Tab-separated table of C-alpha atoms in Angstrom:
chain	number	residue	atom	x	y	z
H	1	UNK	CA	-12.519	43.331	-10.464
H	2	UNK	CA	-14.619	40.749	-12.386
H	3	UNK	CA	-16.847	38.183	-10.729
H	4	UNK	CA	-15.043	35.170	-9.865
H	5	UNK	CA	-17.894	33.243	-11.226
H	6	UNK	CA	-18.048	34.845	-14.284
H	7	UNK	CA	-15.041	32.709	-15.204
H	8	UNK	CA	-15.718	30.388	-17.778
H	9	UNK	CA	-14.779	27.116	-15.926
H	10	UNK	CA	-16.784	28.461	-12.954
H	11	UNK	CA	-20.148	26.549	-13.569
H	12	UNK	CA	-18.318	23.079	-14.204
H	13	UNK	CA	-16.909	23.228	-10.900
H	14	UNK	CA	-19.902	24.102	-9.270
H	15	UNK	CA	-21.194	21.356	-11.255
H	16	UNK	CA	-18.381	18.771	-10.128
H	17	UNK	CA	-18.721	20.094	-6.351
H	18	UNK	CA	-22.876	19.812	-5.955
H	19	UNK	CA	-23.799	16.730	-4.283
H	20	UNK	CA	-27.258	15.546	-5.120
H	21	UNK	CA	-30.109	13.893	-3.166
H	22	UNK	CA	-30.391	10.847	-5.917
H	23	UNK	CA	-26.146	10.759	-5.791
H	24	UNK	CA	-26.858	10.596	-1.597
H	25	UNK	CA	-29.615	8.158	-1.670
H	26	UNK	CA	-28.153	5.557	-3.874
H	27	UNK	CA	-24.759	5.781	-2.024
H	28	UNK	CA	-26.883	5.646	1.366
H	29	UNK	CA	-28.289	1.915	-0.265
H	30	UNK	CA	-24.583	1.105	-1.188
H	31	UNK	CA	-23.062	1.729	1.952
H	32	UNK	CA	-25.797	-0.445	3.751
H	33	UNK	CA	-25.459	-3.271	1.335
H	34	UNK	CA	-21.569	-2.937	1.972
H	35	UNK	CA	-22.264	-3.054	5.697
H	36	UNK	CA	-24.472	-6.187	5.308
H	37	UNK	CA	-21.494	-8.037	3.920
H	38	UNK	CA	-18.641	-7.354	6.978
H	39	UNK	CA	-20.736	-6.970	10.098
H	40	UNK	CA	-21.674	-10.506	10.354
H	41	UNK	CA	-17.979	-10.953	11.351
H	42	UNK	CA	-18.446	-9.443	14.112
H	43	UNK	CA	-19.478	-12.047	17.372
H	44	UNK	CA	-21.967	-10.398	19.065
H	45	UNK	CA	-24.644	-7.547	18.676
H	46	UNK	CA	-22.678	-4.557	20.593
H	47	UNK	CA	-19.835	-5.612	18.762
H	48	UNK	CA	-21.425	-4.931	15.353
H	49	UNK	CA	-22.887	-1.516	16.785
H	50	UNK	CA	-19.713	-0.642	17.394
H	51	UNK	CA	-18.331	-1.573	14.180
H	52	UNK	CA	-21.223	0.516	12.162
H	53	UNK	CA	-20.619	3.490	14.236
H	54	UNK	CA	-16.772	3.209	13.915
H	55	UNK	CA	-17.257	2.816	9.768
H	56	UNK	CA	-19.565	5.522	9.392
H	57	UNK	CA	-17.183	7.424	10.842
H	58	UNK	CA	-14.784	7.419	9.416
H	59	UNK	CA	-16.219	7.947	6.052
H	60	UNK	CA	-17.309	11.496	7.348
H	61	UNK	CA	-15.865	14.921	7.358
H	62	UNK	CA	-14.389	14.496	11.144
H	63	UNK	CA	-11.195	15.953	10.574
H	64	UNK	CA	-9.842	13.520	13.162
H	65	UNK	CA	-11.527	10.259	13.097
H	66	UNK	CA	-10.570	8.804	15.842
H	67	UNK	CA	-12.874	7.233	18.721
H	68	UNK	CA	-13.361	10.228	21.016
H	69	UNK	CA	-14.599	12.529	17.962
H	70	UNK	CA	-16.777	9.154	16.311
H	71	UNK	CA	-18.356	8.655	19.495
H	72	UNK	CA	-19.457	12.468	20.090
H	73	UNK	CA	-21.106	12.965	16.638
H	74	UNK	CA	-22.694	9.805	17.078
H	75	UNK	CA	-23.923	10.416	20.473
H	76	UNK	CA	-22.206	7.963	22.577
H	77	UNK	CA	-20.060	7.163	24.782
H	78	UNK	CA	-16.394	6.880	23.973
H	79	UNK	CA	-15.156	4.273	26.183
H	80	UNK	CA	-16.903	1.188	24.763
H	81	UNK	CA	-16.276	2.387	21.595
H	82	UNK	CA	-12.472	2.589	22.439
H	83	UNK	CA	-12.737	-0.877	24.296
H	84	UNK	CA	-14.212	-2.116	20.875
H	85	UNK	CA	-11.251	-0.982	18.943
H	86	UNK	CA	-8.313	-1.446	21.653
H	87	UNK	CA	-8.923	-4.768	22.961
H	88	UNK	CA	-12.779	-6.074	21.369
H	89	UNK	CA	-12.094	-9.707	21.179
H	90	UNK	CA	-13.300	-10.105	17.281
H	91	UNK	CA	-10.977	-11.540	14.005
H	92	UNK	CA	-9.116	-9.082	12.250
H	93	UNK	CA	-7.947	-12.276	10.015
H	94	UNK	CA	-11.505	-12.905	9.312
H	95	UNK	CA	-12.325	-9.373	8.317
H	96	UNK	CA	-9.377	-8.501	5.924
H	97	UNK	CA	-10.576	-12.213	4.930
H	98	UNK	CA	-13.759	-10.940	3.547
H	99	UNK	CA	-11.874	-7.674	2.151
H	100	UNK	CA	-9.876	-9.893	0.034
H	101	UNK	CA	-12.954	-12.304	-1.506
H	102	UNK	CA	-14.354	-8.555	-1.985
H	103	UNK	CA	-11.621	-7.398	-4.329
H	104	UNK	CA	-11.067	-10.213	-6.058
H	105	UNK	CA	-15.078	-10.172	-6.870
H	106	UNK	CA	-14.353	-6.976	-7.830
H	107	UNK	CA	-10.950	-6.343	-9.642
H	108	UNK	CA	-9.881	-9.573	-10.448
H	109	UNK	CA	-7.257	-9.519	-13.415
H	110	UNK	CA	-4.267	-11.672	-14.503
H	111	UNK	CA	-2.385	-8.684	-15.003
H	112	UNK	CA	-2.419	-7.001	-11.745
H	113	UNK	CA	-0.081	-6.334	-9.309
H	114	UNK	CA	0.705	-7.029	-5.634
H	115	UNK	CA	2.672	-4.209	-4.180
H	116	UNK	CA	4.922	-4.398	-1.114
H	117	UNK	CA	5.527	-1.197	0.880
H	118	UNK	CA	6.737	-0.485	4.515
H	119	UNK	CA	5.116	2.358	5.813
H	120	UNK	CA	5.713	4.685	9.636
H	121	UNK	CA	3.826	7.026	11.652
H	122	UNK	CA	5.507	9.282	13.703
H	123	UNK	CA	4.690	9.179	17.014
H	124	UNK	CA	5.215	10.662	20.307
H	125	UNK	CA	6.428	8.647	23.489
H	126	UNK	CA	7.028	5.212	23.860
H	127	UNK	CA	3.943	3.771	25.470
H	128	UNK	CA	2.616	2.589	21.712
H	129	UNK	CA	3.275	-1.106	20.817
H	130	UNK	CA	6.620	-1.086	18.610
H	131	UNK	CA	7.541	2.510	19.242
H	132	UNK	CA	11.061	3.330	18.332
H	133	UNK	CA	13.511	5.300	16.214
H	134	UNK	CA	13.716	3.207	13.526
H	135	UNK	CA	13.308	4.801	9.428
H	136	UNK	CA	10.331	6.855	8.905
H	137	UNK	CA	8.836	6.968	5.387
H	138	UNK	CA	6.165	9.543	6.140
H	139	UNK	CA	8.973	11.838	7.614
H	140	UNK	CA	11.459	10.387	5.158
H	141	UNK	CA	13.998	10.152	8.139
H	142	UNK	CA	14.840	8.133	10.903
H	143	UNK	CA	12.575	9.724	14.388
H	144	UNK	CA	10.242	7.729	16.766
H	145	UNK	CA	7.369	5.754	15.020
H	146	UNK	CA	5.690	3.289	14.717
H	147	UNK	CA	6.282	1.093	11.065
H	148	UNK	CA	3.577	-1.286	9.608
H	149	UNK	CA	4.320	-3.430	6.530
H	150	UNK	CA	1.201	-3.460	3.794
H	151	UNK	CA	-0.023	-5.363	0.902
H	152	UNK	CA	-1.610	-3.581	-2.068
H	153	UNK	CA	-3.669	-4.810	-4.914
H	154	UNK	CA	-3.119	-2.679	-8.055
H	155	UNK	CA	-5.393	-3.954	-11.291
H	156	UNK	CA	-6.004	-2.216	-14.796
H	157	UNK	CA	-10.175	-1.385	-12.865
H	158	UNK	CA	-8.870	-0.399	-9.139
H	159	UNK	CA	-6.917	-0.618	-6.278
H	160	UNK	CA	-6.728	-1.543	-2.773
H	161	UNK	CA	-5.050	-2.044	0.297
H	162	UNK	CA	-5.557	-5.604	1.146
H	163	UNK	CA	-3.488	-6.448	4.810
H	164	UNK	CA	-0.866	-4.945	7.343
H	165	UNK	CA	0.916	-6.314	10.008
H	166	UNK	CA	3.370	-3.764	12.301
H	167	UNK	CA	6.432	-4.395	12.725
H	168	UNK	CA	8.518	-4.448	16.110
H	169	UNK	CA	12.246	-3.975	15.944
H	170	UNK	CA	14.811	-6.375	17.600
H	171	UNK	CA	15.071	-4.343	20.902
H	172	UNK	CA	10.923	-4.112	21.330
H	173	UNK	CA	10.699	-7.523	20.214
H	174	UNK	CA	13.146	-8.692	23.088
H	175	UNK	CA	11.757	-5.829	25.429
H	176	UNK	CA	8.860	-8.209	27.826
H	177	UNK	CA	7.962	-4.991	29.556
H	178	UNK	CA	6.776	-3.350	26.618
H	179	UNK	CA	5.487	-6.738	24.997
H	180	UNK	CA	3.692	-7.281	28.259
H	181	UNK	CA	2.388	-3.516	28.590
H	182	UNK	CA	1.087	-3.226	24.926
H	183	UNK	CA	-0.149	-7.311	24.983
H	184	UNK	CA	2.087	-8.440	21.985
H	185	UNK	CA	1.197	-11.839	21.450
H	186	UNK	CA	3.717	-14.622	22.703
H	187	UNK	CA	3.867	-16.310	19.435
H	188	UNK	CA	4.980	-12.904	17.486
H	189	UNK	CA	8.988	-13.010	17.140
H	190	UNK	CA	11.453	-10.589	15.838
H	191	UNK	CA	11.338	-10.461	11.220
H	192	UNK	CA	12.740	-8.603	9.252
H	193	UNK	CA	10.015	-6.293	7.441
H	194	UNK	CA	10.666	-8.025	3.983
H	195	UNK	CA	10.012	-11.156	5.953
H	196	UNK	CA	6.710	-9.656	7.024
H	197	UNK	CA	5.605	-8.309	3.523
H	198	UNK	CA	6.521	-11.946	2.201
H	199	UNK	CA	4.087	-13.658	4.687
H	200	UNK	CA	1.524	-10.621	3.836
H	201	UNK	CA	2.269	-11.605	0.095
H	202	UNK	CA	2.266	-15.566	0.198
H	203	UNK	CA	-1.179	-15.060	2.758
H	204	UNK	CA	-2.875	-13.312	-0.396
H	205	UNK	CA	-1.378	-14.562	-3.650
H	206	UNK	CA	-3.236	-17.821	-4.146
H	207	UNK	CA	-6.498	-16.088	-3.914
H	208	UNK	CA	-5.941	-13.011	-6.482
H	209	UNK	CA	-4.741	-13.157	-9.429
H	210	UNK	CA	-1.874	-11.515	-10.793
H	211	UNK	CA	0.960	-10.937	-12.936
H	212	UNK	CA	3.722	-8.907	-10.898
H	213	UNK	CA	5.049	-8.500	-7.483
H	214	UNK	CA	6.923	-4.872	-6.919
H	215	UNK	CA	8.415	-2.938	-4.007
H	216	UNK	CA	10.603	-0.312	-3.070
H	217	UNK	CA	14.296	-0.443	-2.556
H	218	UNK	CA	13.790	-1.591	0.784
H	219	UNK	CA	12.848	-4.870	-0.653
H	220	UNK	CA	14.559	-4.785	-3.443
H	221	UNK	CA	18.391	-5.373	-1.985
H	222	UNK	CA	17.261	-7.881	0.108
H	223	UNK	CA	18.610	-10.751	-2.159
H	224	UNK	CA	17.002	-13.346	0.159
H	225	UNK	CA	13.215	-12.242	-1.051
H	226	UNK	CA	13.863	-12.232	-4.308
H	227	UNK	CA	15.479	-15.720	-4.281
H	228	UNK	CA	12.434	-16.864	-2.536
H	229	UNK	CA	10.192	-15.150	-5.039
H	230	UNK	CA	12.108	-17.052	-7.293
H	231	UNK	CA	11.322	-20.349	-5.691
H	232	UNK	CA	7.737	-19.572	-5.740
H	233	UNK	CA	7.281	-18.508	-9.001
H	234	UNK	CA	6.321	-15.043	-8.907
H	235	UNK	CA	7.311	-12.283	-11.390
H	236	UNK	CA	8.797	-9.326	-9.854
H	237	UNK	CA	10.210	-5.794	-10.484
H	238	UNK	CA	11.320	-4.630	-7.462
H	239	UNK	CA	13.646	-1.046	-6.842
H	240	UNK	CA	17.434	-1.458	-5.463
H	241	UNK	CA	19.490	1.481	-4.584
H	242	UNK	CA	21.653	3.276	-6.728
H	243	UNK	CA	24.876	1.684	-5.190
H	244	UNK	CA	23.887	-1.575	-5.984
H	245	UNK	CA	26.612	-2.899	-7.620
H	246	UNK	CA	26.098	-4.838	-10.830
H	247	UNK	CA	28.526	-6.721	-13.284
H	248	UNK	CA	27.108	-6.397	-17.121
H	249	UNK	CA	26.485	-9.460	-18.980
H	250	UNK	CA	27.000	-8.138	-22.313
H	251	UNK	CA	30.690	-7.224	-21.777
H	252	UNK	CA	31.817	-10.987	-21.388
H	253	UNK	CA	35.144	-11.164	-23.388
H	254	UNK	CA	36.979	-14.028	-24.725
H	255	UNK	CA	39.740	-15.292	-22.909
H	256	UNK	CA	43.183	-13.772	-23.073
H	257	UNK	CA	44.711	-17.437	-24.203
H	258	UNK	CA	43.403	-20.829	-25.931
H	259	UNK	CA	41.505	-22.910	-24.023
H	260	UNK	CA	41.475	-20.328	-21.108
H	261	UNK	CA	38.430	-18.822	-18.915
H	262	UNK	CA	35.704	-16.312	-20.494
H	263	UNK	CA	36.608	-13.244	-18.706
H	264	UNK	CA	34.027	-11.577	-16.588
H	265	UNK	CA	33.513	-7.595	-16.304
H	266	UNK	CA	34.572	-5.631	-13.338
H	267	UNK	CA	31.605	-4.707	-11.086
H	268	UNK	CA	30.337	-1.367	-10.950
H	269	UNK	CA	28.048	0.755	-9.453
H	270	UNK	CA	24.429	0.663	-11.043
H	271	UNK	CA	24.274	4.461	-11.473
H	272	UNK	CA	27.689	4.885	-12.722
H	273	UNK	CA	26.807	1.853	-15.599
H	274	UNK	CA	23.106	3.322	-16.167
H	275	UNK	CA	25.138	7.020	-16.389
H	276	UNK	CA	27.441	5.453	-19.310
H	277	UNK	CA	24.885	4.030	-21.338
H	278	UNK	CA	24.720	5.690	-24.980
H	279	UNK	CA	21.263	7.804	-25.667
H	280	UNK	CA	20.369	5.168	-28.464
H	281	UNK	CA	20.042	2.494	-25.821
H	282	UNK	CA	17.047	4.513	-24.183
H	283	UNK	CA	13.278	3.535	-25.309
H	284	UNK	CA	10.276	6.734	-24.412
H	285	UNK	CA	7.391	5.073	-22.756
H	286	UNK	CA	4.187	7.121	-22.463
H	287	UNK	CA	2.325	5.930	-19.329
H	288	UNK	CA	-1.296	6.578	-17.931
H	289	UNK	CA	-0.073	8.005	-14.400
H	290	UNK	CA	-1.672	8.473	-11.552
H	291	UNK	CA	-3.361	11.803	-9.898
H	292	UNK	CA	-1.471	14.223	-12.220
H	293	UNK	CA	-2.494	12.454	-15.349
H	294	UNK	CA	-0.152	10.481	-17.924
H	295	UNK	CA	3.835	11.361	-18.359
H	296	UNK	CA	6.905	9.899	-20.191
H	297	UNK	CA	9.740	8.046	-19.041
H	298	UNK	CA	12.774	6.844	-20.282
H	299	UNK	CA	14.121	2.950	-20.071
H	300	UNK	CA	16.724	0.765	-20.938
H	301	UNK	CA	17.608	-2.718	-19.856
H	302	UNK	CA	20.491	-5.219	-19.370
H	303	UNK	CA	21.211	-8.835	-18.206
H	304	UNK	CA	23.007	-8.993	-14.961
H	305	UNK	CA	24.743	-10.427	-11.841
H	306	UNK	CA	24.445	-9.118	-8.261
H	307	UNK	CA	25.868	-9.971	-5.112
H	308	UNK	CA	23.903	-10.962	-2.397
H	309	UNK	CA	24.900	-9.589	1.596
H	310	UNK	CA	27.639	-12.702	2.088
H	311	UNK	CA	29.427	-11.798	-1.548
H	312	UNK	CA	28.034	-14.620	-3.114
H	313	UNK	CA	27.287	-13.773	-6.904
H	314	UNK	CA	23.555	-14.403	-8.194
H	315	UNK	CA	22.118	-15.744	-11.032
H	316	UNK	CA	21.109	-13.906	-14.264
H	317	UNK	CA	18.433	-11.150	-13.393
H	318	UNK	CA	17.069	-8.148	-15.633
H	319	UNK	CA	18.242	-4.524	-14.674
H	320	UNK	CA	15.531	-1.802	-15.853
H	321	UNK	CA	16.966	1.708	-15.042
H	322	UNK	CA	13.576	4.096	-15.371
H	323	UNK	CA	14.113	7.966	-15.689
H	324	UNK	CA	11.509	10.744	-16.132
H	325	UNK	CA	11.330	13.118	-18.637
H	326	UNK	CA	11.040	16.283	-16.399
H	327	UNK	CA	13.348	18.942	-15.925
H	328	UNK	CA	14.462	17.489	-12.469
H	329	UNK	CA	14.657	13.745	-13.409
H	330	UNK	CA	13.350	10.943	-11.156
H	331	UNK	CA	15.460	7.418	-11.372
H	332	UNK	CA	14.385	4.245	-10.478
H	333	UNK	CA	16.826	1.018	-10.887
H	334	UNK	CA	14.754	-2.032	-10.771
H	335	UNK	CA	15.572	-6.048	-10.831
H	336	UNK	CA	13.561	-8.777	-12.137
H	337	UNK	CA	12.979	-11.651	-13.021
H	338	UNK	CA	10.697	-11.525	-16.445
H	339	UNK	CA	11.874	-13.594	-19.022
H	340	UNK	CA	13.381	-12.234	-21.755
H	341	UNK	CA	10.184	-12.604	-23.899
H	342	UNK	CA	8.351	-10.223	-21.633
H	343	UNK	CA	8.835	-6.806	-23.170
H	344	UNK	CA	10.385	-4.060	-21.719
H	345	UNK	CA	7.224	-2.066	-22.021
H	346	UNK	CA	5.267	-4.321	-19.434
H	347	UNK	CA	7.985	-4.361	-16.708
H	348	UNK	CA	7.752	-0.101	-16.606
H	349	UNK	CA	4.456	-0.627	-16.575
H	350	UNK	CA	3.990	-3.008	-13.387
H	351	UNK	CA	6.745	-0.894	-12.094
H	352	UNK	CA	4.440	2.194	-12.538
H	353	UNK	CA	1.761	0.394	-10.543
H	354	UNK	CA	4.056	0.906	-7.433
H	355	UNK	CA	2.852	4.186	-7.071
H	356	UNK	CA	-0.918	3.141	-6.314
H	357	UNK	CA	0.231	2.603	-3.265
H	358	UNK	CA	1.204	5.787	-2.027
H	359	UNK	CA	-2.167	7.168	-3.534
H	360	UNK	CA	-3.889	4.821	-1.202
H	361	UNK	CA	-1.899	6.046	1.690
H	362	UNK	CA	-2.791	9.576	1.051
H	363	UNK	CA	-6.376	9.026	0.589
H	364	UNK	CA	-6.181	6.711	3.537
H	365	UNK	CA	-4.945	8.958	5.407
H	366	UNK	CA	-7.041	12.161	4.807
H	367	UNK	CA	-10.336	10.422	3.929
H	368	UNK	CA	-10.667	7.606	6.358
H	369	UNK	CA	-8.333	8.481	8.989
H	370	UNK	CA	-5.728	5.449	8.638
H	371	UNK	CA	-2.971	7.410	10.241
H	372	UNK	CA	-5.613	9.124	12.667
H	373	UNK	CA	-5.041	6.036	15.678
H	374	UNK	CA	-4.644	6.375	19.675
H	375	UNK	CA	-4.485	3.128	20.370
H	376	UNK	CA	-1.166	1.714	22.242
H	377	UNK	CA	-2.030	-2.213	21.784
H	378	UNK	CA	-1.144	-4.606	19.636
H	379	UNK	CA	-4.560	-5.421	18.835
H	380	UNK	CA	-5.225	-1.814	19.104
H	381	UNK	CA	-2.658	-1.362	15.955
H	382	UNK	CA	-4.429	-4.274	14.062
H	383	UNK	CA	-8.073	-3.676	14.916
H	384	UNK	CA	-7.695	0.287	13.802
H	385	UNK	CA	-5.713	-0.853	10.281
H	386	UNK	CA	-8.716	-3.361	9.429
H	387	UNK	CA	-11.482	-0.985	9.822
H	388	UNK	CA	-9.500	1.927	7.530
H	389	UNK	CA	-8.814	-1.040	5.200
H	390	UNK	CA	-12.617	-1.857	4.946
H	391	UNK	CA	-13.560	1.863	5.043
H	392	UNK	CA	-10.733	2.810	2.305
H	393	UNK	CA	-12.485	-0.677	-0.047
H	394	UNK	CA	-15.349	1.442	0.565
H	395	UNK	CA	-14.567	4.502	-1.089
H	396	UNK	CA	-12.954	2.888	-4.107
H	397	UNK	CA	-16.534	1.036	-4.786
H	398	UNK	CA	-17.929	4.202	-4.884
H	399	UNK	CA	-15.195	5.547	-7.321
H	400	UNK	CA	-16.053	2.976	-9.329
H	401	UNK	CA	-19.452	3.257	-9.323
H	402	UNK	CA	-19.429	6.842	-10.311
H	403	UNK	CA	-17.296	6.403	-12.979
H	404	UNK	CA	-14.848	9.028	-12.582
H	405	UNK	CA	-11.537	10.216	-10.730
H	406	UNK	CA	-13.454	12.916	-8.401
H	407	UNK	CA	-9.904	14.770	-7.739
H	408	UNK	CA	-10.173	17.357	-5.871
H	409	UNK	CA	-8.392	20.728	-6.914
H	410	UNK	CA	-5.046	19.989	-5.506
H	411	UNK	CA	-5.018	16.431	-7.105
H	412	UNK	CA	-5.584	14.857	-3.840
H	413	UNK	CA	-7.757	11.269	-4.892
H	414	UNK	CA	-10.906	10.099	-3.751
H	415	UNK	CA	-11.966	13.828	-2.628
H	416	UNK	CA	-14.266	16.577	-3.993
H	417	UNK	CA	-17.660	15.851	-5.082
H	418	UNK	CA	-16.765	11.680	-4.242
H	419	UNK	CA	-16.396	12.113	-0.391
H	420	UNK	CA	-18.892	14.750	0.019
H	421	UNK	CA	-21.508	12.278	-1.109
H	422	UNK	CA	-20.156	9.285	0.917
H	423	UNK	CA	-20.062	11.694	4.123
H	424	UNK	CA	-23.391	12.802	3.207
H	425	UNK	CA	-24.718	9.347	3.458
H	426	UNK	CA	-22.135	8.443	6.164
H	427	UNK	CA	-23.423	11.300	8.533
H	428	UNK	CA	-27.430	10.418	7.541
H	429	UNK	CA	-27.405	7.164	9.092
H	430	UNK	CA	-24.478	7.804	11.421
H	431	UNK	CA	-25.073	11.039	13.205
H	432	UNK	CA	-27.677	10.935	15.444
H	433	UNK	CA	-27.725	7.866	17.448
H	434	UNK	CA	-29.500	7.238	20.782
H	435	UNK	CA	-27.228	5.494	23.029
H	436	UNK	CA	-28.388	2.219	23.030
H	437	UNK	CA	-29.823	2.569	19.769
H	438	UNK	CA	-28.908	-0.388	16.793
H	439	UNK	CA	-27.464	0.635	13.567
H	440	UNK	CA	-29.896	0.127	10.180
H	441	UNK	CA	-27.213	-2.164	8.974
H	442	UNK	CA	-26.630	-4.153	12.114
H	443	UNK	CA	-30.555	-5.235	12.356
């Protein structure tokens, strides 16, 4: 049997998988410089200890990285550490503060997108602040969770996850047992999630600039956020579902007598109209991707008229229906707003940016432990978010720094030879701490 590494490709990806000292030391400087910029926002000096430990952390191979596993490579004890990150009296508002000066520093472009995107963790019991069975996106069914509403940052140089807020369902939010148990703040009322993401949103759009605002179906067929993205002026291309019905513009015909009323076309079904659409009306976009490298879809557009949840029928909006070309085709139906001068090239595009977002989640979620959290408070919930946030900015410096996409075999971003050198430089300064000892980037 021949020598696996007699295989041609085999000394690349040895190549791609060494880490070296000079690729450790510089990203040992960067992650110490990065430190310097978010620990001051942390009041006092335990506080920041904590906060180092916590980062470094995360950004190493732990396979769980929550507090109990942090603290024992570190050397420390757990429970201040957990005190720190369950009820540490420090500004999570400040921190994702300095996360979003940070990226627009960095990524800044006039062209990006925001991206709006509900997101749930299952979850056992129903001790956890805003625990219930409510729609599950990571288990793409309805089963106890807990949900948490995000805002993304998509440009042409990166991407990042910029703020969170979770979300608590009518019952929790009227439940004062649970809000007393799991210390929801008195001022936090029952929203709707696409209420959340707009606050998220209208919180972040002034300071980075963009050119889109998309989201999932979810936000999509609410007809109340688009009408207020309307009112303030932001371009969107967000996803309805496939029963959305729809009433086709271009189908107006005259009226059936002199000086009688234009008549209107019957409302259908947005699948059943994209479905009847001739092949000539369908334009082949080649786009740059994500993970699994560029691919081709399929789009066609139309002017029309929805009805919002009372009946009442909208204004003129711009239906996008975007297929794949694979053998088992993806569809996506999408409304907006762009004017008609905006071509339809630009609106797949910014659509196409949606998916960032789940590439953050996965990389979030096995590189920095975002969905790796014990913590039952609402704080807890918050606290947890803005250090994965932070450590998750992190990683995408890096990325950028190297230059390259550092996938690892199974297309899974921000691993292989990337996150071997961050936990390499993580685990130098992170690993063996006394226990009253202060972090390098804390002094």
């Amino acid at each position: 049997m021949p020598e696996i590494l007699d295989h041609p490709d085999a000394q690349a990806l040895l190549d791609q998988a060494t880490v070296a000292p000079t690729d450790v030391a510089a990203c040992t400087r960067h992650l110490t410089a990065f430190l310097r910029r978010y620990l001051p926002l942390f009041y006092r000096d335990e506080q920041r200890d904590h906060a180092d430990v916590i980062f470094r952390g995360k950004l190493t191979g732990l396979e769980r990285k929550t507090t109990e596993p942090i603290a024992r490579q570190a050397h420390l004890k757990r429970r201040p550490l957990q005190h720190f990150l369950g009820a540490g009296k420090w500004d999570d508002h400040a921190v994702r503060a300095e996360l979003r000066r940070h990226v627009r520093a960095e990524l800044a472009d006039p062209e990006a997108v925001l991206v709006l995107d509900g997101y749930g963790v299952p979850k056992k019991g129903d001790d956890s602040c805003g625990v219930a069975r409510q729609g599950c996106g990571h288990l793409g069914k309805v089963d106890n969770c807990q949900v948490g509403y995000f805002l993304a940052y998509v440009a042409p140089r990166g991407k990042a996850l910029l703020d969170a807020q979770l979300y608590l369902t009518q019952d929790r939010a009227a439940d004062g047992t649970h809000r007393l148990k799991t210390y929801v703040p008195q001022e936090v009322a029952f929203q709707e999630g696409w209420r959340l993401a707009l606050a998220l949103l209208r919180h972040s759009s002034r300071e980075l600039p963009h050119g889109w605002v998309v989201g999932d179906d979810e936000f999509g067929r609410a007809s109340a956020l688009r009408g207020q993205l309307r009112l303030d002026k932001e371009r969107y291309a967000l996803d309805v579902p496939c029963n959305t019905l729809v009433r086709d513009l271009s189908t107006r015909r005259p009226p059936s007598r002199p000086g009688g009323r234009e008549r209107l076309p019957a409302w259908e079904r947005v699948d059943a109209w994209a479905a009847r659409q001739p092949k000539g009306r369908w334009r082949t976009f080649r786009l740059r991707g994500g993970e699994k490298g560029p691919r081709q879809v399929r789009a066609l557009q139309q002017w029309v008229q929805t009805k919002d949840e009372g009946g009442q029928v909208g204004g003129r909006e711009r239906l996008v229906v975007i297929r794949t070309c694979a053998q088992k085709p993806r569809t996506w139906y999408v409304l907006s707003n762009a004017r008609r001068e905006v071509g339809l090239r630009r609106v797949v595009q910014a659509h196409e940016c949606r998916h960032g977002v789940e590439e953050l989640f996965a990389e979030g979620n096995g590189e920095v432990g975002l969905d790796h959290y014990e913590v039952r408070s609402w704080v807890g919930w918050h606290h947890h978010l803005t250090l994965s946030l932070v450590a998750l900015w992190f990683l995408e410096l890096e990325r950028l720094r190297l230059g390259k996409k550092n996938t690892s075999a199974d297309g899974a971003p921000g691993a292989g030879d990337l996150h071997g050198t961050v936990a390499a430089a993580a685990a130098e300064h992170g690993g063996d701490r006394g226990g009253g000892e202060r972090g390098a980037a804390a002094q």
